[in-house]
PDB file of C-alpha atoms (C1' of nucleotides) in Angstrom:
ATOM      1  CA  MET A   1     -70.344  77.242-173.623  1.00  0.00           C
ATOM      2  CA  GLN A   2     -73.225  76.300-171.404  1.00  0.00           C
ATOM      3  CA  SER A   3     -73.419  72.934-169.770  1.00  0.00           C
ATOM      4  CA  SER A   4     -76.340  70.701-170.614  1.00  0.00           C
ATOM      5  CA  ARG A   5     -77.573  70.354-167.029  1.00  0.00           C
ATOM      6  CA  HIS A   6     -81.331  70.368-167.253  1.00  0.00           C
ATOM      7  CA  HIS A   7     -83.880  69.982-164.484  1.00  0.00           C
ATOM      8  CA  GLY A   8     -86.857  71.730-165.880  1.00  0.00           C
ATOM      9  CA  ASP A   9     -90.196  71.608-167.547  1.00  0.00           C
ATOM     10  CA  ASP A  10     -91.319  70.242-170.876  1.00  0.00           C
ATOM     11  CA  SER A  11     -90.553  73.518-172.615  1.00  0.00           C
ATOM     12  CA  GLY A  12     -86.823  72.878-172.211  1.00  0.00           C
ATOM     13  CA  HIS A  13     -86.185  75.406-169.470  1.00  0.00           C
ATOM     14  CA  SER A  14     -84.190  74.551-166.375  1.00  0.00           C
ATOM     15  CA  LEU A  15     -86.182  75.798-163.415  1.00  0.00           C
ATOM     16  CA  VAL A  16     -83.789  77.286-160.855  1.00  0.00           C
ATOM     17  CA  PHE A  17     -85.737  78.044-157.678  1.00  0.00           C
ATOM     18  CA  PHE A  18     -84.208  80.960-155.788  1.00  0.00           C
ATOM     19  CA  ASP A  19     -84.865  83.046-152.708  1.00  0.00           C
ATOM     20  CA  LEU A  20     -83.374  86.086-151.005  1.00  0.00           C
ATOM     21  CA  GLU A  21     -83.329  87.007-147.336  1.00  0.00           C
ATOM     22  CA  THR A  22     -82.842  90.744-146.995  1.00  0.00           C
ATOM     23  CA  THR A  23     -82.572  93.574-144.461  1.00  0.00           C
ATOM     24  CA  GLY A  24     -86.197  94.524-145.084  1.00  0.00           C
ATOM     25  CA  LEU A  25     -89.031  94.851-147.551  1.00  0.00           C
ATOM     26  CA  ASP A  26     -88.115  98.138-149.193  1.00  0.00           C
ATOM     27  CA  VAL A  27     -87.217  96.966-152.714  1.00  0.00           C
ATOM     28  CA  PRO A  28     -85.196 100.062-153.749  1.00  0.00           C
ATOM     29  CA  THR A  29     -82.957 100.071-150.668  1.00  0.00           C
ATOM     30  CA  CYS A  30     -82.808  96.689-148.907  1.00  0.00           C
ATOM     31  CA  ASP A  31     -79.605  94.617-148.857  1.00  0.00           C
ATOM     32  CA  ILE A  32     -79.375  90.876-149.471  1.00  0.00           C
ATOM     33  CA  VAL A  33     -78.044  88.806-146.543  1.00  0.00           C
ATOM     34  CA  GLN A  34     -78.710  85.302-147.887  1.00  0.00           C
ATOM     35  CA  MET A  35     -79.097  84.072-151.443  1.00  0.00           C
ATOM     36  CA  SER A  36     -80.082  80.471-152.120  1.00  0.00           C
ATOM     37  CA  ALA A  37     -81.045  78.458-155.165  1.00  0.00           C
ATOM     38  CA  VAL A  38     -81.797  74.881-156.041  1.00  0.00           C
ATOM     39  CA  CYS A  39     -82.235  73.070-159.338  1.00  0.00           C
ATOM     40  CA  GLY A  40     -82.779  69.351-159.069  1.00  0.00           C
ATOM     41  CA  ASP A  41     -80.117  68.151-156.644  1.00  0.00           C
ATOM     42  CA  ALA A  42     -77.776  71.082-157.295  1.00  0.00           C
ATOM     43  CA  SER A  43     -77.885  73.825-154.694  1.00  0.00           C
ATOM     44  CA  PHE A  44     -76.377  77.247-154.081  1.00  0.00           C
ATOM     45  CA  ASN A  45     -76.248  79.069-150.763  1.00  0.00           C
ATOM     46  CA  VAL A  46     -74.238  82.139-149.706  1.00  0.00           C
ATOM     47  CA  HIS A  47     -74.474  84.723-146.950  1.00  0.00           C
ATOM     48  CA  MET A  48     -73.208  88.303-147.105  1.00  0.00           C
ATOM     49  CA  LEU A  49     -72.793  91.154-144.695  1.00  0.00           C
ATOM     50  CA  PRO A  50     -75.348  93.919-145.388  1.00  0.00           C
ATOM     51  CA  ARG A  51     -74.270  97.555-145.578  1.00  0.00           C
ATOM     52  CA  ARG A  52     -77.454  98.816-143.987  1.00  0.00           C
ATOM     53  CA  ARG A  53     -78.848  97.622-140.694  1.00  0.00           C
ATOM     54  CA  MET A  54     -81.411  94.867-140.514  1.00  0.00           C
ATOM     55  CA  SER A  55     -84.915  96.168-139.886  1.00  0.00           C
ATOM     56  CA  PRO A  56     -86.190  94.784-136.558  1.00  0.00           C
ATOM     57  CA  GLN A  57     -89.034  93.089-138.416  1.00  0.00           C
ATOM     58  CA  ALA A  58     -86.629  91.378-140.839  1.00  0.00           C
ATOM     59  CA  SER A  59     -84.443  90.220-137.939  1.00  0.00           C
ATOM     60  CA  ARG A  60     -87.465  88.798-136.172  1.00  0.00           C
ATOM     61  CA  VAL A  61     -88.656  86.967-139.268  1.00  0.00           C
ATOM     62  CA  THR A  62     -85.301  85.652-140.549  1.00  0.00           C
ATOM     63  CA  GLY A  63     -83.236  85.320-137.360  1.00  0.00           C
ATOM     64  CA  PHE A  64     -80.374  87.325-138.900  1.00  0.00           C
ATOM     65  CA  THR A  65     -78.631  90.054-136.900  1.00  0.00           C
ATOM     66  CA  VAL A  66     -75.390  91.974-137.392  1.00  0.00           C
ATOM     67  CA  GLN A  67     -72.895  92.409-134.581  1.00  0.00           C
ATOM     68  CA  ASP A  68     -69.299  93.693-134.752  1.00  0.00           C
ATOM     69  CA  ASP A  69     -69.193  93.366-138.542  1.00  0.00           C
ATOM     70  CA  ALA A  70     -70.334  89.765-138.356  1.00  0.00           C
ATOM     71  CA  LEU A  71     -73.566  88.198-139.592  1.00  0.00           C
ATOM     72  CA  LEU A  72     -75.306  86.098-136.957  1.00  0.00           C
ATOM     73  CA  LEU A  73     -78.130  83.616-137.499  1.00  0.00           C
ATOM     74  CA  HIS A  74     -80.051  83.030-134.275  1.00  0.00           C
ATOM     75  CA  GLY A  75     -76.993  84.346-132.437  1.00  0.00           C
ATOM     76  CA  ARG A  76     -74.464  82.135-134.201  1.00  0.00           C
ATOM     77  CA  ARG A  77     -71.913  83.572-136.562  1.00  0.00           C
ATOM     78  CA  VAL A  78     -72.266  82.529-140.192  1.00  0.00           C
ATOM     79  CA  GLU A  79     -69.589  82.690-142.851  1.00  0.00           C
ATOM     80  CA  THR A  80     -70.030  85.488-145.368  1.00  0.00           C
ATOM     81  CA  VAL A  81     -68.570  86.303-148.769  1.00  0.00           C
ATOM     82  CA  SER A  82     -68.340  89.722-150.401  1.00  0.00           C
ATOM     83  CA  ARG A  83     -71.483  90.862-152.174  1.00  0.00           C
ATOM     84  CA  GLN A  84     -69.599  90.924-155.475  1.00  0.00           C
ATOM     85  CA  ARG A  85     -68.269  87.378-154.983  1.00  0.00           C
ATOM     86  CA  ALA A  86     -71.758  86.177-154.052  1.00  0.00           C
ATOM     87  CA  LEU A  87     -73.276  87.627-157.225  1.00  0.00           C
ATOM     88  CA  ILE A  88     -70.489  86.397-159.529  1.00  0.00           C
ATOM     89  CA  THR A  89     -70.780  82.848-158.205  1.00  0.00           C
ATOM     90  CA  PHE A  90     -74.571  83.032-158.492  1.00  0.00           C
ATOM     91  CA  VAL A  91     -74.343  84.042-162.158  1.00  0.00           C
ATOM     92  CA  ASP A  92     -71.948  81.101-162.663  1.00  0.00           C
ATOM     93  CA  PHE A  93     -74.414  78.753-160.941  1.00  0.00           C
ATOM     94  CA  VAL A  94     -77.274  79.932-163.149  1.00  0.00           C
ATOM     95  CA  ARG A  95     -75.029  79.666-166.220  1.00  0.00           C
ATOM     96  CA  SER A  96     -74.411  75.983-165.535  1.00  0.00           C
ATOM     97  CA  PHE A  97     -77.997  75.126-166.540  1.00  0.00           C
ATOM     98  CA  SER A  98     -79.656  74.890-169.908  1.00  0.00           C
ATOM     99  CA  ARG A  99     -82.018  77.800-170.694  1.00  0.00           C
ATOM    100  CA  PRO A 100     -82.374  78.660-167.002  1.00  0.00           C
ATOM    101  CA  VAL A 101     -85.432  80.366-165.560  1.00  0.00           C
ATOM    102  CA  LEU A 102     -85.183  81.810-162.040  1.00  0.00           C
ATOM    103  CA  VAL A 103     -88.292  80.879-160.062  1.00  0.00           C
ATOM    104  CA  ALA A 104     -89.369  82.590-156.838  1.00  0.00           C
ATOM    105  CA  HIS A 105     -92.528  83.272-154.882  1.00  0.00           C
ATOM    106  CA  ASN A 106     -93.449  86.923-155.521  1.00  0.00           C
ATOM    107  CA  ALA A 107     -90.442  87.229-157.862  1.00  0.00           C
ATOM    108  CA  PHE A 108     -92.095  89.942-159.943  1.00  0.00           C
ATOM    109  CA  ARG A 109     -92.574  92.306-157.015  1.00  0.00           C
ATOM    110  CA  PHE A 110     -89.663  91.404-154.760  1.00  0.00           C
ATOM    111  CA  ASP A 111     -86.862  88.924-155.521  1.00  0.00           C
ATOM    112  CA  ALA A 112     -86.311  89.767-159.194  1.00  0.00           C
ATOM    113  CA  PRO A 113     -86.075  93.584-158.784  1.00  0.00           C
ATOM    114  CA  VAL A 114     -83.883  93.248-155.674  1.00  0.00           C
ATOM    115  CA  LEU A 115     -81.557  90.836-157.495  1.00  0.00           C
ATOM    116  CA  ALA A 116     -81.506  93.043-160.607  1.00  0.00           C
ATOM    117  CA  ARG A 117     -80.540  96.087-158.547  1.00  0.00           C
ATOM    118  CA  ALA A 118     -77.709  94.182-156.832  1.00  0.00           C
ATOM    119  CA  LEU A 119     -76.407  92.888-160.174  1.00  0.00           C
ATOM    120  CA  ARG A 120     -76.561  96.389-161.663  1.00  0.00           C
ATOM    121  CA  GLU A 121     -74.370  97.712-158.839  1.00  0.00           C
ATOM    122  CA  PHE A 122     -71.536  95.415-159.913  1.00  0.00           C
ATOM    123  CA  CYS A 123     -72.148  95.733-163.665  1.00  0.00           C
ATOM    124  CA  LEU A 124     -73.318  92.120-163.761  1.00  0.00           C
ATOM    125  CA  GLN A 125     -76.849  92.706-165.035  1.00  0.00           C
ATOM    126  CA  SER A 126     -76.061  92.315-168.737  1.00  0.00           C
ATOM    127  CA  GLU A 127     -74.061  89.158-168.026  1.00  0.00           C
ATOM    128  CA  MET A 128     -77.014  87.688-166.139  1.00  0.00           C
ATOM    129  CA  GLU A 129     -79.420  88.772-168.897  1.00  0.00           C
ATOM    130  CA  HIS A 130     -77.231  86.939-171.396  1.00  0.00           C
ATOM    131  CA  VAL A 131     -77.284  83.778-169.290  1.00  0.00           C
ATOM    132  CA  LEU A 132     -80.899  83.865-168.129  1.00  0.00           C
ATOM    133  CA  SER A 133     -84.024  82.970-170.095  1.00  0.00           C
ATOM    134  CA  GLY A 134     -86.219  84.789-167.581  1.00  0.00           C
ATOM    135  CA  PHE A 135     -87.986  84.808-164.251  1.00  0.00           C
ATOM    136  CA  LEU A 136     -91.099  82.960-163.153  1.00  0.00           C
ATOM    137  CA  ASP A 137     -93.298  84.145-160.289  1.00  0.00           C
ATOM    138  CA  THR A 138     -95.020  81.281-158.456  1.00  0.00           C
ATOM    139  CA  PHE A 139     -97.207  83.718-156.501  1.00  0.00           C
ATOM    140  CA  LEU A 140     -98.814  84.982-159.723  1.00  0.00           C
ATOM    141  CA  LEU A 141     -98.784  81.527-161.283  1.00  0.00           C
ATOM    142  CA  SER A 142    -100.478  79.990-158.241  1.00  0.00           C
ATOM    143  CA  LYS A 143    -103.253  82.575-158.386  1.00  0.00           C
ATOM    144  CA  GLU A 144    -104.081  81.538-161.942  1.00  0.00           C
ATOM    145  CA  LEU A 145    -103.552  77.859-161.245  1.00  0.00           C
ATOM    146  CA  LEU A 146    -105.435  77.649-157.944  1.00  0.00           C
ATOM    147  CA  GLY A 147    -107.943  80.463-158.179  1.00  0.00           C
ATOM    148  CA  PRO A 148    -110.715  78.200-159.513  1.00  0.00           C
ATOM    149  CA  THR A 149    -110.140  75.749-156.642  1.00  0.00           C
ATOM    150  CA  GLY A 150    -111.292  78.289-154.081  1.00  0.00           C
ATOM    151  CA  ILE A 151    -107.922  78.732-152.364  1.00  0.00           C
ATOM    152  CA  ARG A 152    -107.883  82.207-150.814  1.00  0.00           C
ATOM    153  CA  LYS A 153    -104.383  82.344-149.346  1.00  0.00           C
ATOM    154  CA  TYR A 154    -101.259  82.278-151.485  1.00  0.00           C
ATOM    155  CA  SER A 155     -98.310  82.668-149.120  1.00  0.00           C
ATOM    156  CA  GLN A 156     -95.629  80.060-149.748  1.00  0.00           C
ATOM    157  CA  GLU A 157     -95.775  78.829-146.171  1.00  0.00           C
ATOM    158  CA  TYR A 158     -99.532  78.253-146.400  1.00  0.00           C
ATOM    159  CA  LEU A 159     -99.353  76.599-149.829  1.00  0.00           C
ATOM    160  CA  VAL A 160     -96.601  74.204-148.699  1.00  0.00           C
ATOM    161  CA  GLU A 161     -98.621  73.269-145.627  1.00  0.00           C
ATOM    162  CA  HIS A 162    -101.832  72.888-147.632  1.00  0.00           C
ATOM    163  CA  PHE A 163    -100.502  70.853-150.571  1.00  0.00           C
ATOM    164  CA  LEU A 164     -97.490  69.033-149.123  1.00  0.00           C
ATOM    165  CA  LYS A 165     -99.000  68.591-145.648  1.00  0.00           C
ATOM    166  CA  LYS A 166     -95.851  69.689-143.887  1.00  0.00           C
ATOM    167  CA  SER A 167     -94.251  72.647-142.222  1.00  0.00           C
ATOM    168  CA  TYR A 168     -90.674  73.710-142.834  1.00  0.00           C
ATOM    169  CA  ARG A 169     -88.179  76.312-141.694  1.00  0.00           C
ATOM    170  CA  ALA A 170     -89.714  79.193-143.601  1.00  0.00           C
ATOM    171  CA  HIS A 171     -87.483  82.270-144.015  1.00  0.00           C
ATOM    172  CA  ASN A 172     -84.327  80.259-144.273  1.00  0.00           C
ATOM    173  CA  ALA A 173     -83.641  80.834-147.958  1.00  0.00           C
ATOM    174  CA  LEU A 174     -82.299  77.343-148.637  1.00  0.00           C
ATOM    175  CA  GLU A 175     -85.267  75.669-146.922  1.00  0.00           C
ATOM    176  CA  ASP A 176     -87.605  78.014-148.791  1.00  0.00           C
ATOM    177  CA  VAL A 177     -86.255  77.103-152.229  1.00  0.00           C
ATOM    178  CA  LYS A 178     -86.308  73.364-151.511  1.00  0.00           C
ATOM    179  CA  ALA A 179     -89.934  73.618-150.393  1.00  0.00           C
ATOM    180  CA  LEU A 180     -90.857  75.718-153.418  1.00  0.00           C
ATOM    181  CA  GLN A 181     -89.279  73.231-155.812  1.00  0.00           C
ATOM    182  CA  GLU A 182     -91.214  70.389-154.191  1.00  0.00           C
ATOM    183  CA  LEU A 183     -94.438  72.393-154.283  1.00  0.00           C
ATOM    184  CA  PHE A 184     -93.958  73.246-157.949  1.00  0.00           C
ATOM    185  CA  HIS A 185     -93.350  69.617-158.873  1.00  0.00           C
ATOM    186  CA  HIS A 186     -96.459  68.698-156.899  1.00  0.00           C
ATOM    187  CA  TRP A 187     -98.523  71.140-158.976  1.00  0.00           C
ATOM    188  CA  ASN A 188     -96.788  70.161-162.235  1.00  0.00           C
ATOM    189  CA  PRO A 189     -98.281  73.117-164.137  1.00  0.00           C
ATOM    190  CA  ALA A 190     -98.683  72.857-167.910  1.00  0.00           C
ATOM    191  CA  PRO A 191     -95.825  74.329-169.998  1.00  0.00           C
ATOM    192  CA  SER A 192     -98.308  76.770-171.544  1.00  0.00           C
ATOM    193  CA  ILE A 193     -99.051  78.267-168.118  1.00  0.00           C
ATOM    194  CA  ILE A 194     -95.343  78.403-167.271  1.00  0.00           C
ATOM    195  CA  ARG A 195     -94.501  80.159-170.530  1.00  0.00           C
ATOM    196  CA  ARG A 196     -97.260  82.697-169.966  1.00  0.00           C
ATOM    197  CA  HIS A 197     -95.714  83.738-166.656  1.00  0.00           C
ATOM    198  CA  ILE A 198     -92.064  84.023-167.693  1.00  0.00           C
ATOM    199  CA  PHE A 199     -90.700  87.567-167.860  1.00  0.00           C
ATOM    200  CA  THR A 200     -87.233  88.953-168.538  1.00  0.00           C
ATOM    201  CA  MET A 201     -85.093  91.245-166.428  1.00  0.00           C
ATOM    202  CA  ALA A 202     -85.526  94.027-168.999  1.00  0.00           C
ATOM    203  CA  GLN A 203     -89.290  93.757-168.657  1.00  0.00           C
ATOM    204  CA  LEU A 204     -89.004  94.614-164.959  1.00  0.00           C
ATOM    205  CA  ASP A 205     -88.299  98.197-166.023  1.00  0.00           C
ATOM    206  CA  ASP A 206     -90.975  98.261-168.708  1.00  0.00           C
ATOM    207  CA  PRO A 207     -94.177  99.839-167.362  1.00  0.00           C
ATOM    208  CA  PHE A 208     -96.273  98.291-170.117  1.00  0.00           C
ATOM    209  CA  PHE A 209     -95.096  94.821-169.225  1.00  0.00           C
ATOM    210  CA  ALA A 210     -97.407  94.793-166.211  1.00  0.00           C
ATOM    211  CA  LEU A 211    -100.276  94.120-168.651  1.00  0.00           C
ATOM    212  CA  PRO A 212    -100.299  90.301-168.432  1.00  0.00           C
ATOM    213  CA  TYR A 213    -100.501  90.545-164.648  1.00  0.00           C
ATOM    214  CA  LEU A 214    -103.333  93.017-164.455  1.00  0.00           C
ATOM    215  CA  GLY A 215    -106.619  91.715-163.176  1.00  0.00           C
ATOM    216  CA  PRO A 216    -109.732  90.900-165.191  1.00  0.00           C
ATOM    217  CA  ARG A 217    -111.101  94.429-164.959  1.00  0.00           C
ATOM    218  CA  HIS A 218    -107.968  95.948-166.449  1.00  0.00           C
ATOM    219  CA  ARG A 219    -107.654  93.256-169.053  1.00  0.00           C
ATOM    220  CA  PHE A 220    -111.252  93.938-170.099  1.00  0.00           C
ATOM    221  CA  PHE A 221    -110.456  97.639-170.248  1.00  0.00           C
ATOM    222  CA  PHE A 222    -107.505  97.117-172.572  1.00  0.00           C
ATOM    223  CA  GLN A 223    -109.478  94.814-174.826  1.00  0.00           C
ATOM    224  CA  LEU A 224    -111.998  97.551-175.553  1.00  0.00           C
TER     225      LEU A 224
ATOM    226  C1'  DT B   1     -82.156 107.793-132.635  1.00  0.00           C
ATOM    227  C1'  DG B   2     -85.813 105.475-134.534  1.00  0.00           C
ATOM    228  C1'  DC B   3     -88.234 103.785-137.940  1.00  0.00           C
ATOM    229  C1'  DC B   4     -89.240 101.627-142.309  1.00  0.00           C
ATOM    230  C1'  DA B   5     -92.947  99.696-148.778  1.00  0.00           C
ATOM    231  C1'  DG B   6     -95.609  99.329-152.754  1.00  0.00           C
ATOM    232  C1'  DG B   7     -98.985  98.042-155.948  1.00  0.00           C
ATOM    233  C1'  DC B   8    -102.755  95.223-156.899  1.00  0.00           C
ATOM    234  C1'  DC B   9    -107.170  93.299-155.512  1.00  0.00           C
ATOM    235  C1'  DC B  10    -111.557  92.901-153.184  1.00  0.00           C
ATOM    236  C1'  DT B  11    -115.641  94.829-151.422  1.00  0.00           C
ATOM    237  C1'  DC B  12    -120.183  96.320-147.053  1.00  0.00           C
ATOM    238  C1'  DT B  13    -116.343 100.371-153.703  1.00  0.00           C
ATOM    239  C1'  DT B  14    -115.647 104.284-157.177  1.00  0.00           C
ATOM    240  C1'  DT B  15    -115.810 111.101-152.715  1.00  0.00           C
ATOM    241  C1'  DA B  16    -112.160 104.316-149.616  1.00  0.00           C
ATOM    242  C1'  DG B  17    -110.092 101.298-146.779  1.00  0.00           C
ATOM    243  C1'  DG B  18    -107.997  97.216-145.680  1.00  0.00           C
ATOM    244  C1'  DG B  19    -105.577  92.870-146.842  1.00  0.00           C
ATOM    245  C1'  DC B  20    -102.159  90.409-149.246  1.00  0.00           C
ATOM    246  C1'  DC B  21     -97.270  88.981-150.707  1.00  0.00           C
ATOM    247  C1'  DT B  22     -92.190  89.427-150.136  1.00  0.00           C
ATOM    248  C1'  DT B  23     -88.149  90.595-145.590  1.00  0.00           C
TER     249       DT B  23
END
DNA sequence: TGCCAGGCCCTCTTTAGGGCCTT
């Protein structure tokens, strides 16, 4: 039975902001090294040792390196849990909320498919699908929400600086999710816009699902 | 050892190229 914890929007969804730090940007092959989430005051944060080496670019951006089978953050060892344990506890965290939606910046292209692949490896995808109402991509949502305002840059770091007038430790997953939650509450988008941008894990593998995210030209084409 | 993507969008476009977003 699910708990009734609810920190969400007016449509009854709990918005669980999440972020992954990984060994690189290659969605089909990268490994997760940090997984963080926040929903209201509840937070989740685990580190895990990657199987593949960190790309130099990812190390430079995140500060994570691997040395002697230990994960280091800016040269300091951080505690890790097994990848399976990390994913099981994450599913449990998500399960503790009412009608949870996992929210991330660029979730559709990056965080959601990387998470789905990791869950699939440990046969946890169907369990997560059962628990989860869907994903929400704040990158795509912000384009619709802010496009008419003339904003031309949609990186999370820029949006946080622009709207919240502050900088933060970007690329630390826990700091990223806290900033994203604050940014989202600052925007306070209408439930209708939120609902329009929610997608399920199954839809990640559905080529036709890309339709709602296609640009005006494509949308016009399909309306013909 | 050494290096690393992909798909959409925009425009000085469509016989293309470059930028963005995530690490």
